[in-house]
Short mmCIF file of C-alpha atoms in Angstrom, two decimals:
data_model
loop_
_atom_site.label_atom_id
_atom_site.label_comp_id
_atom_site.label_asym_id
_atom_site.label_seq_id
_atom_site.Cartn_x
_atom_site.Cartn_y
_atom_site.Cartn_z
CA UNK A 1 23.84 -18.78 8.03
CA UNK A 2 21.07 -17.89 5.96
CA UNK A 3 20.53 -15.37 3.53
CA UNK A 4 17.58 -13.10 2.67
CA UNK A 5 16.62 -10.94 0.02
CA UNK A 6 15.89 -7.65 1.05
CA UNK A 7 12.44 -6.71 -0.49
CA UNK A 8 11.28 -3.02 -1.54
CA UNK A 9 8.50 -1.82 -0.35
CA UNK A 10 6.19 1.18 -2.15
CA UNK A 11 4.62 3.75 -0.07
CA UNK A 12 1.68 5.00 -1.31
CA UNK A 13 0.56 8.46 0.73
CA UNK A 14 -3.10 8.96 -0.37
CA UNK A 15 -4.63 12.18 0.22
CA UNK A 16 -8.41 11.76 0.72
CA UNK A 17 -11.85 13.34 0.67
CA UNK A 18 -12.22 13.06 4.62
CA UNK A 19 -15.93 12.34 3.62
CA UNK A 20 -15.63 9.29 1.09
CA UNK A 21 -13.67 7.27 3.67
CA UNK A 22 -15.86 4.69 2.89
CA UNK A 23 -15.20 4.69 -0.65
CA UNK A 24 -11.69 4.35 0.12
CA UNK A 25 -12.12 1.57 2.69
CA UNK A 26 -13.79 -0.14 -0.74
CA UNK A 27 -11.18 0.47 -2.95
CA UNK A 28 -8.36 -0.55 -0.85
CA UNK A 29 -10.27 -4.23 0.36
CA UNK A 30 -11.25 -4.69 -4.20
CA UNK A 31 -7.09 -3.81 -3.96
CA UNK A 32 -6.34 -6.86 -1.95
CA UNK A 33 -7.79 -9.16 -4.27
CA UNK A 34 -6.00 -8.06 -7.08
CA UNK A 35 -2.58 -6.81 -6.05
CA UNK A 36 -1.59 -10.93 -5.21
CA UNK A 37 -2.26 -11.93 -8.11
CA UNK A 38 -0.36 -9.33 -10.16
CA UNK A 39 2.68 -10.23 -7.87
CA UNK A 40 2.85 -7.54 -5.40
CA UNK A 41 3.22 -8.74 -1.58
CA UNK A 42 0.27 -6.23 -0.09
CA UNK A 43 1.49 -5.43 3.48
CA UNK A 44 -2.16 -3.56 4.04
CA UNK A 45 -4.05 -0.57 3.18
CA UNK A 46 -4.58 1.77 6.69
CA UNK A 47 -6.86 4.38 6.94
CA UNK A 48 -6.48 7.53 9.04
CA UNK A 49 -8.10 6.96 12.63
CA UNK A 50 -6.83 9.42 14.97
CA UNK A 51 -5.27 13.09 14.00
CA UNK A 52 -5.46 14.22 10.40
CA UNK A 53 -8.97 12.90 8.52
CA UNK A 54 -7.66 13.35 5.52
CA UNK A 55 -4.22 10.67 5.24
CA UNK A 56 -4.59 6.79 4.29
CA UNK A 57 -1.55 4.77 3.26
CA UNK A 58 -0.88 1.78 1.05
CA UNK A 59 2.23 -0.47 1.47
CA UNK A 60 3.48 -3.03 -0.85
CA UNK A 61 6.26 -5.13 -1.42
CA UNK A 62 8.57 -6.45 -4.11
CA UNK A 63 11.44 -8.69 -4.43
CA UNK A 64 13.16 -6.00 -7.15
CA UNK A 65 12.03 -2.83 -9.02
CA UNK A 66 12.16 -5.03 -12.33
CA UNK A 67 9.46 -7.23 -10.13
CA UNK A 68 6.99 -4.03 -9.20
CA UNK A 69 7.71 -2.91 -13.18
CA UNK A 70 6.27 -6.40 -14.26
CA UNK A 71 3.20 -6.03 -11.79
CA UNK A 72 2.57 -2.90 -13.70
CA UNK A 73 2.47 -4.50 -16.74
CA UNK A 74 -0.04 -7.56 -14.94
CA UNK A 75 -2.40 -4.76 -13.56
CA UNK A 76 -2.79 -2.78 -16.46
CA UNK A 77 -3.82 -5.52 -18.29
CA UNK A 78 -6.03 -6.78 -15.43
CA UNK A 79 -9.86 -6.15 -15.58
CA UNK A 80 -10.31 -5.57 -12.02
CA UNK A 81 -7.69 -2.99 -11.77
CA UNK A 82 -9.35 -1.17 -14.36
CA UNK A 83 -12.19 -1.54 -12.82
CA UNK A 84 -11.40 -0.24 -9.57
CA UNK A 85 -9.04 2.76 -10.95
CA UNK A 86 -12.25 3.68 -12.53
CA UNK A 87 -14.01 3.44 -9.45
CA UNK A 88 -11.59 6.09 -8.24
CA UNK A 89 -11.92 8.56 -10.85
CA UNK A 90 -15.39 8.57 -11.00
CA UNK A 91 -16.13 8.79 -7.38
CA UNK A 92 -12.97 11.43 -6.90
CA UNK A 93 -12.26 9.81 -3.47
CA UNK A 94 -8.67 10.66 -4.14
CA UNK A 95 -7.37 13.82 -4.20
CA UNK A 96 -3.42 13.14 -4.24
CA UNK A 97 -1.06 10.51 -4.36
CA UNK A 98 2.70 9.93 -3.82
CA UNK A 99 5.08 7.56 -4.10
CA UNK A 100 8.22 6.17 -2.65
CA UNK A 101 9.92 3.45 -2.52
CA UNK A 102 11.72 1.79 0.26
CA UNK A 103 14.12 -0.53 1.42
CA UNK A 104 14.18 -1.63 5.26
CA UNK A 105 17.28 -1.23 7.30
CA UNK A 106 17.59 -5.52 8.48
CA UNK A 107 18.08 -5.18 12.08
CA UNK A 108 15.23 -3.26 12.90
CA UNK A 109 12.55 -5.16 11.00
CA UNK A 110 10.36 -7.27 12.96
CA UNK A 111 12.63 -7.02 15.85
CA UNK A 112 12.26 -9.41 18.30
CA UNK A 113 12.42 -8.53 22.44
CA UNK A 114 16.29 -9.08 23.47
CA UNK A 115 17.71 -8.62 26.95
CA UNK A 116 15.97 -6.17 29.44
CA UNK A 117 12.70 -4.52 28.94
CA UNK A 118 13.40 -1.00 29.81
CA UNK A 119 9.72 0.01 29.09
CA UNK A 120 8.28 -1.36 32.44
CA UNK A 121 8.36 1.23 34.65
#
């Protein structure tokens, strides 16, 4: 039987300037060049597209919270993190951000089809 490692995952809730979108499209793609390589696991940055304007999240994963403390450490001392949390602050793209940090319950993640469908009609 094999074992896994259950990964934690931080939820970022941004709340956005419904008119710099694109500003946060741009921040989130210079993101997904740098979060890799400071050992985060980027699941994706996702932008609000129907309902509220205003919502984007950011989801990212780590093996531990001593792992997401050390990719800290990595991205502040990385240039192109700086670079783009400038980016934010000067363009003020971002108007709030939270937090939180999750764990997945195992036998609902990535679920694969079993038994009947009882979606068809």
């Amino acid at each position: 039987m094999e074992t896994t490692t259950l990964k934690i995952t931080c939820f970022i809730e941004y709340q956005l300037d419904p008119f710099k979108l694109d500003m946060f499209e741009r921040y989130a793609e210079n993101w997904s060049k740098i979060i890799p390589v400071c050992g985060g696991e980027l699941l994706g940055y996702f932008l609000p597209h129907e309902g509220s304007n205003n919502i984007a999240y950011g989801l990212i994963s780590f093996d531990s919270l001593a792992d997401y403390e050390r990719y800290r450490s990595k991205l502040r001392l990385s240039e192109l993190g700086k670079s783009n949390f400038r980016f934010a602050q000067r363009e003020k793209f971002i108007v709030n951000e939270k937090r939180t940090f999750l764990q997945v319950v195992p036998s609902t993640y990535k679920r694969d089809l079993e038994g009947e469908n009882t979606c068809s009609q």
